[in-house]
Short mmCIF file of C-alpha atoms and ligand atoms in Angstrom, two decimals:
data_model
loop_
_atom_site.label_atom_id
_atom_site.label_comp_id
_atom_site.label_asym_id
_atom_site.label_seq_id
_atom_site.Cartn_x
_atom_site.Cartn_y
_atom_site.Cartn_z
CA MET M 1 -21.88 -75.83 121.64
CA CYS M 2 -18.86 -74.49 123.44
CA GLU M 3 -16.28 -72.86 121.24
CA LYS M 4 -13.36 -73.82 123.52
CA THR M 5 -11.94 -77.29 123.20
CA ASN M 6 -12.85 -79.39 126.15
CA THR M 7 -10.67 -82.39 126.51
CA THR M 8 -12.20 -83.58 129.77
CA TRP M 9 -15.63 -83.25 131.33
CA ARG M 10 -14.03 -81.10 134.03
CA ASP M 11 -12.87 -78.56 131.39
CA LEU M 12 -16.36 -78.49 129.93
CA ALA M 13 -18.01 -78.02 133.33
CA GLN M 14 -15.55 -75.29 134.30
CA ASN M 15 -15.96 -73.39 131.03
CA LEU M 16 -19.73 -73.59 131.10
CA HIS M 17 -19.77 -72.35 134.70
CA GLU M 18 -17.59 -69.39 133.82
CA GLU M 19 -20.01 -68.54 131.01
CA GLY M 20 -22.78 -68.42 133.59
CA THR M 21 -24.63 -71.57 132.52
CA PRO M 22 -27.09 -72.83 135.17
CA VAL M 23 -25.88 -75.86 137.08
CA GLU M 24 -28.56 -78.27 135.85
CA GLU M 25 -27.76 -77.41 132.24
CA ILE M 26 -24.03 -77.99 132.92
CA CYS M 27 -24.86 -81.44 134.29
CA SER M 28 -26.88 -82.46 131.26
CA LYS M 29 -24.33 -81.09 128.75
CA VAL M 30 -21.52 -82.92 130.50
CA TYR M 31 -23.49 -86.14 130.37
CA GLU M 32 -24.29 -85.52 126.69
CA GLU M 33 -20.63 -85.32 125.73
CA PHE M 34 -18.85 -87.42 128.30
CA GLY M 35 -21.60 -89.85 129.30
CA SER M 36 -19.31 -92.83 128.88
CA ALA M 37 -17.11 -91.49 131.70
CA PHE M 38 -19.92 -92.09 134.20
CA LYS M 39 -21.87 -95.08 135.44
CA ALA M 40 -25.29 -93.44 135.11
CA LYS M 41 -26.90 -90.03 134.54
CA ASP M 42 -27.82 -89.26 138.16
CA SER M 43 -24.41 -90.26 139.46
CA SER M 44 -22.81 -88.04 136.78
CA ALA M 45 -24.85 -85.06 137.99
CA ARG M 46 -23.74 -85.69 141.58
CA THR M 47 -20.09 -85.91 140.49
CA VAL M 48 -20.31 -82.73 138.40
CA LYS M 49 -21.93 -80.82 141.23
CA ARG M 50 -19.30 -82.01 143.71
CA PHE M 51 -16.58 -80.87 141.31
CA LEU M 52 -18.19 -77.42 140.88
CA ARG M 53 -18.65 -77.04 144.63
CA GLU M 54 -15.02 -77.93 145.32
CA THR M 55 -13.71 -75.67 142.56
CA PHE M 56 -15.99 -72.60 142.84
CA GLY M 57 -17.54 -72.90 146.31
CA ALA M 58 -21.02 -73.96 147.53
CA ALA M 59 -22.75 -70.95 145.95
CA SER M 60 -21.81 -72.19 142.49
CA ILE M 61 -24.38 -74.98 142.57
CA ALA M 62 -27.11 -73.02 144.32
CA PRO M 63 -30.23 -72.57 142.18
CA PRO M 64 -30.68 -69.04 140.79
CA PRO M 65 -32.55 -66.70 143.15
CA LYS M 66 -36.32 -66.68 142.51
CA THR M 67 -37.96 -63.58 141.13
CA PHE M 68 -40.65 -61.86 143.14
CA GLU M 69 -43.31 -63.15 140.72
CA GLU M 70 -42.04 -66.71 141.09
CA GLN M 71 -42.19 -66.45 144.88
CA VAL M 72 -45.75 -65.10 144.75
CA SER M 73 -46.89 -67.83 142.40
CA GLU M 74 -45.23 -70.53 144.56
CA ARG M 75 -46.94 -69.18 147.68
CA ARG M 76 -50.25 -69.06 145.85
CA ASP M 77 -49.97 -72.72 144.81
CA LYS M 78 -49.17 -73.66 148.39
CA ILE M 79 -52.23 -71.83 149.77
CA LEU M 80 -54.48 -73.31 147.10
CA SER M 81 -53.34 -76.85 147.73
CA SER M 82 -53.69 -76.56 151.52
CA GLU M 83 -57.18 -75.01 151.01
CA ALA M 84 -58.10 -77.92 148.71
CA ALA M 85 -56.96 -80.38 151.38
CA LYS M 86 -59.12 -78.58 153.97
CA GLN M 87 -62.14 -78.70 151.64
CA ASP M 88 -61.55 -82.38 150.97
CA LYS M 89 -61.54 -83.04 154.71
CA LYS M 90 -64.81 -81.10 155.16
CA LEU M 91 -66.39 -83.00 152.26
CA LEU M 92 -65.29 -86.35 153.67
CA THR M 93 -66.82 -85.49 157.05
CA LYS M 94 -70.06 -84.44 155.38
CA ILE M 95 -70.28 -87.61 153.32
CA ALA M 96 -69.58 -89.71 156.43
CA VAL M 97 -72.27 -87.89 158.46
CA THR M 98 -74.80 -88.21 155.62
CA GLU M 99 -74.10 -91.93 155.36
CA MET M 100 -74.59 -92.30 159.12
CA ILE M 101 -77.98 -90.56 158.83
CA ILE M 102 -79.00 -92.76 155.88
CA ASP M 103 -77.96 -95.90 157.79
CA SER M 104 -79.94 -94.94 160.87
CA ILE M 105 -83.02 -94.10 158.76
CA ARG M 106 -82.73 -97.40 156.90
CA ASP M 107 -82.72 -99.18 160.26
CA VAL M 108 -86.02 -97.65 161.35
CA VAL M 109 -88.01 -97.52 158.09
CA ARG M 110 -90.69 -100.14 158.32
CA GLU M 111 -93.88 -100.36 156.35
CA ARG M 112 -96.82 -99.40 158.50
CA PRO M 113 -99.13 -102.38 159.20
CA PHE M 114 -102.08 -102.28 156.84
CA ARG M 115 -105.50 -101.47 158.28
CA ASP M 116 -108.43 -102.12 156.00
CA ILE M 117 -110.38 -98.88 156.27
CA LYS M 118 -113.78 -98.34 154.63
CA PRO M 119 -115.00 -94.78 154.11
CA PHE M 120 -117.97 -93.71 156.25
CA GLU M 121 -121.12 -93.61 154.21
CA VAL M 122 -123.00 -90.33 154.05
CA LYS M 123 -126.44 -90.24 152.45
CA VAL M 124 -126.58 -87.69 149.60
CA ASP M 125 -130.11 -86.37 149.16
CA ARG M 126 -129.46 -83.89 146.37
CA ASN M 127 -127.87 -84.49 143.04
CA TYR M 128 -125.28 -81.73 142.76
CA SER M 129 -122.06 -82.46 140.88
CA GLU M 130 -119.15 -83.89 142.83
CA GLU M 131 -116.39 -81.82 144.40
CA THR M 132 -112.80 -82.51 145.41
CA ILE M 133 -111.31 -81.25 148.64
CA VAL M 134 -107.84 -79.72 148.92
CA LEU M 135 -106.15 -79.47 152.31
CA MET M 136 -103.02 -77.32 152.52
CA ILE M 137 -100.62 -78.51 155.20
CA SER M 138 -97.53 -76.42 155.87
CA ASP M 139 -95.53 -74.57 158.50
CA ILE M 140 -96.03 -77.27 161.11
CA GLN M 141 -92.52 -76.44 162.34
CA ALA M 142 -92.63 -79.55 164.50
CA GLY M 143 -90.30 -79.17 167.46
CA THR M 144 -91.07 -75.49 168.11
CA TYR M 145 -91.05 -74.65 171.82
CA ILE M 146 -92.59 -71.49 173.24
CA SER M 147 -93.12 -71.30 176.98
CA LYS M 148 -96.12 -69.54 178.45
CA GLU M 149 -93.78 -67.73 180.81
CA SER M 150 -91.43 -66.35 178.14
CA SER M 151 -94.36 -65.01 176.09
CA GLY M 152 -96.15 -63.54 179.12
CA GLY M 153 -99.04 -65.93 178.53
CA LEU M 154 -99.60 -64.78 174.93
CA ASN M 155 -98.73 -68.17 173.50
CA GLU M 156 -97.56 -71.61 174.49
CA TYR M 157 -96.31 -74.27 172.14
CA ASN M 158 -94.72 -77.69 172.48
CA TRP M 159 -94.91 -81.25 171.20
CA ASP M 160 -97.99 -82.11 173.31
CA ILE M 161 -99.88 -79.22 171.75
CA LEU M 162 -98.77 -80.31 168.28
CA GLU M 163 -100.23 -83.79 168.88
CA LYS M 164 -103.53 -82.25 170.03
CA GLN M 165 -103.57 -80.04 166.92
CA PHE M 166 -103.38 -83.12 164.68
CA VAL M 167 -106.44 -84.50 166.48
CA GLN M 168 -108.25 -81.18 166.03
CA LEU M 169 -107.28 -80.93 162.33
CA TYR M 170 -108.87 -84.31 161.67
CA LYS M 171 -111.99 -83.38 163.65
CA GLY M 172 -112.36 -80.17 161.64
CA LEU M 173 -111.85 -81.98 158.34
CA GLU M 174 -114.40 -84.64 159.29
CA GLU M 175 -116.96 -82.04 160.39
CA ILE M 176 -116.70 -79.91 157.22
CA VAL M 177 -116.48 -82.79 154.75
CA THR M 178 -119.35 -84.77 156.28
CA ARG M 179 -121.49 -81.62 156.20
CA HIS M 180 -120.81 -80.98 152.50
CA LYS M 181 -121.14 -84.64 151.56
CA GLN M 182 -124.82 -84.35 152.38
CA VAL M 183 -125.42 -82.17 149.33
CA ALA M 184 -122.78 -83.34 146.84
CA PRO M 185 -120.59 -86.41 146.46
CA ILE M 186 -117.01 -85.95 147.63
CA SER M 187 -114.61 -88.82 147.11
CA SER M 188 -111.12 -87.34 146.72
CA LEU M 189 -108.81 -85.41 148.98
CA HIS M 190 -105.67 -83.70 147.72
CA VAL M 191 -103.18 -82.96 150.49
CA HIS M 192 -100.75 -80.23 149.49
CA LEU M 193 -97.68 -80.33 151.74
CA ILE M 194 -96.06 -76.93 151.29
CA GLY M 195 -92.94 -77.16 153.46
CA ASP M 196 -91.57 -76.27 156.89
CA ILE M 197 -92.77 -79.58 158.25
CA VAL M 198 -89.96 -79.58 160.81
CA GLU M 199 -88.74 -76.57 162.82
CA GLY M 200 -85.01 -77.27 162.31
CA TYR M 201 -82.36 -76.00 164.71
CA ASP M 202 -80.00 -73.65 162.89
CA ILE M 203 -82.24 -71.44 160.77
CA PHE M 204 -81.86 -68.43 163.06
CA LYS M 205 -79.57 -67.51 165.93
CA GLY M 206 -80.53 -69.01 169.28
CA GLN M 207 -83.02 -71.45 167.72
CA THR M 208 -81.67 -74.37 169.75
CA ARG M 209 -83.20 -72.72 172.84
CA GLN M 210 -86.62 -72.59 171.16
CA ILE M 211 -87.05 -76.27 170.29
CA ASP M 212 -88.02 -79.23 172.44
CA ARG M 213 -86.65 -81.96 170.15
CA GLU M 214 -83.54 -82.57 168.11
CA ILE M 215 -83.99 -82.36 164.34
CA THR M 216 -83.90 -86.16 163.91
CA GLU M 217 -86.65 -86.55 166.54
CA GLN M 218 -88.66 -83.74 164.93
CA ALA M 219 -88.57 -85.60 161.61
CA ILE M 220 -89.36 -89.04 163.04
CA GLY M 221 -92.16 -87.70 165.26
CA VAL M 222 -93.90 -85.56 162.65
CA LYS M 223 -93.59 -88.33 160.08
CA ASP M 224 -95.53 -90.62 162.46
CA LEU M 225 -98.21 -87.98 163.12
CA LEU M 226 -98.67 -87.24 159.41
CA CYS M 227 -98.82 -90.95 158.48
CA GLU M 228 -101.54 -91.59 161.08
CA PHE M 229 -103.42 -88.49 159.94
CA LEU M 230 -103.33 -89.63 156.28
CA ILE M 231 -104.51 -93.14 157.21
CA LYS M 232 -107.45 -91.60 159.12
CA THR M 233 -108.48 -89.52 156.09
CA LEU M 234 -109.27 -92.85 154.39
CA TYR M 235 -112.40 -92.94 156.58
CA LEU M 236 -113.60 -89.83 154.73
CA PHE M 237 -112.28 -90.24 151.18
CA ASP M 238 -111.90 -93.04 148.63
CA LYS M 239 -108.70 -91.52 147.30
CA VAL M 240 -106.03 -89.33 148.83
CA HIS M 241 -103.41 -87.69 146.61
CA VAL M 242 -100.37 -86.11 148.30
CA VAL M 243 -98.31 -83.42 146.55
CA ALA M 244 -95.23 -82.13 148.38
CA VAL M 245 -92.65 -79.34 148.16
CA PRO M 246 -89.90 -78.52 150.71
CA GLY M 247 -89.66 -75.37 152.86
CA ASN M 248 -86.67 -73.54 154.31
CA HIS M 249 -86.71 -74.68 157.96
CA GLY M 250 -85.67 -78.26 157.20
CA ARG M 251 -82.73 -77.33 155.02
CA ILE M 252 -79.55 -79.30 155.64
CA GLY M 253 -76.38 -77.21 155.79
CA SER M 254 -76.16 -73.44 155.80
CA LYS M 255 -78.23 -71.29 153.44
CA GLY M 256 -77.37 -71.88 149.79
CA GLU M 257 -74.90 -74.64 150.57
CA ASN M 258 -77.04 -77.47 149.22
CA LEU M 259 -79.86 -77.71 146.71
CA HIS M 260 -83.41 -77.06 147.97
CA TYR M 261 -84.35 -80.75 148.21
CA VAL M 262 -81.44 -81.48 150.56
CA SER M 263 -83.96 -81.00 153.31
CA TRP M 264 -85.55 -82.83 156.21
CA ASP M 265 -88.92 -82.03 154.63
CA TYR M 266 -87.95 -84.09 151.59
CA ILE M 267 -86.74 -86.94 153.85
CA VAL M 268 -90.06 -86.88 155.77
CA TYR M 269 -92.05 -87.01 152.50
CA LYS M 270 -90.09 -89.90 151.02
CA TRP M 271 -90.18 -91.70 154.34
CA MET M 272 -93.99 -91.39 154.56
CA GLU M 273 -94.32 -92.68 151.02
CA SER M 274 -92.29 -95.81 151.91
CA GLU M 275 -94.14 -96.42 155.17
CA LEU M 276 -97.55 -96.15 153.52
CA LYS M 277 -96.68 -98.28 150.49
CA GLN M 278 -99.45 -100.77 151.30
CA TYR M 279 -102.12 -98.08 151.21
CA ASP M 280 -102.79 -97.95 147.50
CA ARG M 281 -105.64 -95.47 147.98
CA ILE M 282 -102.96 -92.93 148.90
CA THR M 283 -100.92 -91.73 145.90
CA TRP M 284 -97.78 -89.58 145.97
CA GLN M 285 -96.38 -86.76 143.91
CA ILE M 286 -92.94 -86.00 145.37
CA THR M 287 -90.21 -84.52 143.18
CA LYS M 288 -86.85 -82.86 143.72
CA SER M 289 -88.24 -79.59 142.38
CA TRP M 290 -89.06 -76.64 144.66
CA TRP M 291 -92.42 -76.23 142.91
CA GLN M 292 -95.18 -78.59 141.89
CA MET M 293 -98.38 -78.43 139.90
CA ASP M 294 -101.49 -80.41 140.77
CA THR M 295 -104.34 -80.62 138.30
CA ILE M 296 -107.93 -81.04 139.50
CA TYR M 297 -110.74 -81.14 136.91
CA GLY M 298 -108.40 -79.34 134.49
CA PHE M 299 -107.63 -76.51 136.95
CA ASN M 300 -103.91 -76.12 137.66
CA PHE M 301 -102.71 -75.50 141.21
CA LEU M 302 -99.14 -74.22 141.41
CA MET M 303 -97.42 -74.51 144.77
CA PHE M 304 -94.09 -73.57 146.30
CA HIS M 305 -93.08 -72.66 149.83
CA GLY M 306 -92.46 -68.93 149.32
CA ASP M 307 -89.20 -68.30 151.19
CA ASP M 308 -87.66 -66.74 148.07
CA ILE M 309 -90.21 -63.92 148.22
CA ARG M 310 -88.76 -61.15 150.37
CA SER M 311 -90.91 -60.04 153.23
CA TRP M 312 -90.77 -57.79 156.22
CA GLN M 313 -93.70 -57.88 158.58
CA GLY M 314 -96.70 -59.85 157.45
CA ILE M 315 -97.77 -60.58 153.91
CA PRO M 316 -95.63 -59.10 151.13
CA TYR M 317 -98.51 -58.37 148.72
CA TYR M 318 -96.37 -56.85 145.99
CA GLY M 319 -93.68 -59.52 146.28
CA ILE M 320 -96.26 -62.27 145.94
CA ASP M 321 -97.93 -60.49 143.04
CA ARG M 322 -94.61 -60.09 141.24
CA ALA M 323 -93.67 -63.73 141.90
CA ALA M 324 -97.06 -64.88 140.58
CA LYS M 325 -96.59 -62.88 137.35
CA ASN M 326 -92.99 -64.10 136.96
CA TYR M 327 -94.09 -67.71 137.37
CA THR M 328 -96.78 -67.22 134.72
CA GLU M 329 -94.01 -66.17 132.34
CA LEU M 330 -91.46 -68.75 133.49
CA LEU M 331 -93.88 -71.65 133.12
CA GLN M 332 -94.46 -70.63 129.50
CA LEU M 333 -91.05 -72.18 128.89
CA ILE M 334 -92.67 -75.58 129.22
CA GLY M 335 -96.11 -74.56 128.00
CA LEU M 336 -97.78 -74.57 131.44
CA ASN M 337 -100.41 -72.25 132.84
CA TYR M 338 -101.76 -72.18 136.35
CA ASN M 339 -105.07 -71.02 137.79
CA TYR M 340 -104.31 -71.00 141.52
CA LEU M 341 -101.16 -70.38 143.52
CA GLU M 342 -100.59 -71.90 146.96
CA LEU M 343 -97.92 -70.68 149.37
CA GLY M 344 -96.83 -71.36 152.93
CA HIS M 345 -94.07 -69.54 154.83
CA PHE M 346 -95.82 -66.26 155.69
CA HIS M 347 -97.97 -67.65 158.53
CA VAL M 348 -100.77 -65.21 157.74
CA PRO M 349 -103.70 -67.19 156.33
CA SER M 350 -104.96 -65.17 153.37
CA GLU M 351 -106.49 -65.22 149.93
CA LEU M 352 -105.34 -62.70 147.38
CA PRO M 353 -107.30 -61.97 144.21
CA GLY M 354 -105.75 -61.64 140.76
CA VAL M 355 -106.94 -61.14 137.20
CA THR M 356 -106.49 -64.76 136.17
CA THR M 357 -105.11 -66.38 139.29
CA GLU M 358 -106.14 -66.52 142.91
CA LYS M 359 -103.53 -66.99 145.61
CA PHE M 360 -103.90 -68.96 148.80
CA ILE M 361 -101.49 -68.43 151.68
CA ASN M 362 -101.59 -70.99 154.44
CA GLY M 363 -101.51 -70.40 158.19
CA CYS M 364 -99.06 -72.03 160.58
CA TRP M 365 -99.22 -74.41 163.53
CA PRO M 366 -97.30 -72.73 166.38
CA GLY M 367 -99.18 -69.40 166.15
CA GLY M 368 -97.21 -66.32 167.20
CA SER M 369 -93.50 -66.90 167.73
CA LEU M 370 -91.47 -64.92 170.26
CA TYR M 371 -89.98 -63.05 167.31
CA SER M 372 -93.32 -62.11 165.73
CA MET M 373 -94.92 -61.11 169.03
CA LYS M 374 -92.02 -59.19 170.56
CA GLY M 375 -90.58 -57.73 167.33
CA LEU M 376 -93.55 -57.36 165.02
CA VAL M 377 -96.27 -57.28 167.70
CA THR M 378 -98.41 -59.72 165.80
CA ALA M 379 -99.59 -63.29 166.14
CA ASN M 380 -101.80 -65.49 164.00
CA TYR M 381 -104.32 -68.05 164.94
CA PRO M 382 -103.08 -71.55 164.05
CA VAL M 383 -105.11 -72.64 161.02
CA GLN M 384 -104.66 -74.73 157.89
CA LYS M 385 -106.59 -74.01 154.71
CA LEU M 386 -109.20 -76.26 153.18
CA PHE M 387 -111.01 -75.53 149.94
CA ALA M 388 -113.31 -77.33 147.53
CA VAL M 389 -112.78 -77.62 143.79
CA HIS M 390 -115.86 -77.78 141.58
CA PRO M 391 -115.57 -79.41 138.11
CA THR M 392 -116.60 -76.24 136.26
CA GLN M 393 -116.41 -73.40 138.81
CA GLY M 394 -112.93 -74.13 140.13
CA VAL M 395 -112.39 -73.29 143.80
CA THR M 396 -115.68 -72.65 145.57
CA TYR M 397 -116.00 -72.72 149.35
CA ARG M 398 -112.96 -72.42 151.59
CA TYR M 399 -112.49 -72.86 155.32
CA PRO M 400 -109.79 -72.07 157.81
CA LEU M 401 -109.50 -75.33 159.75
CA ARG M 402 -108.61 -74.26 163.25
CA LEU M 403 -105.92 -76.26 165.01
CA THR M 404 -106.88 -74.80 168.37
CA LEU M 405 -110.49 -73.91 169.05
CA PRO M 406 -111.20 -70.23 169.67
CA LYS M 407 -111.92 -69.07 173.20
CA LYS M 408 -115.38 -67.69 173.82
CA GLY M 409 -115.79 -64.18 175.13
CA LYS M 410 -116.10 -63.54 178.86
CA LYS M 411 -119.11 -61.73 180.25
MN1 LIG X 501 -90.71 -70.97 155.74
#
């Protein structure tokens, strides 16, 4: 308390000011002691301030100058709050766009009309044990456009060619399976969808000039082609099991922005599952994980797309080997072991040996891209891998199913 005697609130205010008390403190002390002299607290503060201003000048009620640190911290808060507002706005836009996409998908999802398909009968004249067929489908990159002119005639790719490739893939599958059915019963197909089903549009610079369909049309179109392909496989197999993982081309948002399943590949898979609901001979194994395991006769097939394995030019043998070993260790966490590893992404159809695991790398659909041909001077024949699993031997025969038939040599 003040040592001087203050008979009026004015004396108190004046004395406190002369002692250097901050103006807000003066106001509250005055109200504490002479509250009854005022109508209310806020009006008392106004009256006190007016008195101080009239007696000591305007500067007397100015707040104390801010320290450098205070100014910095104030500025920082301002930047942070305006940044937060910007982020909020971005997030709102994203949510709105996502909801628009979901709405438009909901409008077009219809169950495919059911066709009662009976498998073709093939007479088996030997009594070998049954086998199961695995077909790897990946790196379709639906929507890729390569003109004959821009590649100097080395390659040509567009949606028409993609449709023809689906026809050829079925023909190849039918030819190989019917052939093998003559010596051993084959009743199940496992389709392993290993990502990059759509081409996308913003995975690399200038990609919008190398596609012939928007991303939405890529997804809708390839979903239709895959659904029809799967229905047709019911002519060859009693049961079809589909296992799916996403790739990197269908990712939504820039790299690392969203989780791996925020992808057009995942949308296509879930969409196919809904459309083919009536086909109970087709079963689905779709998860939000980037990897999946399929078990056939007790043999475990691990699959993931492969875009996390660094590569430069062709197949990164050491990278794949290291990844395979790391997965062996990682899967120990949940007590899993695998016998075979399946990858997409690298476009070079190959089979790599290992001590306990064999690795299968799938081919791609568009063949050589402008980047691979001009930059890396390489191209690959468009193939997808098929292999058979034997109940005790594991994987036995394997075929590259060509999507485009090879040209015969000229004389
Ligand atoms: Mn890829």
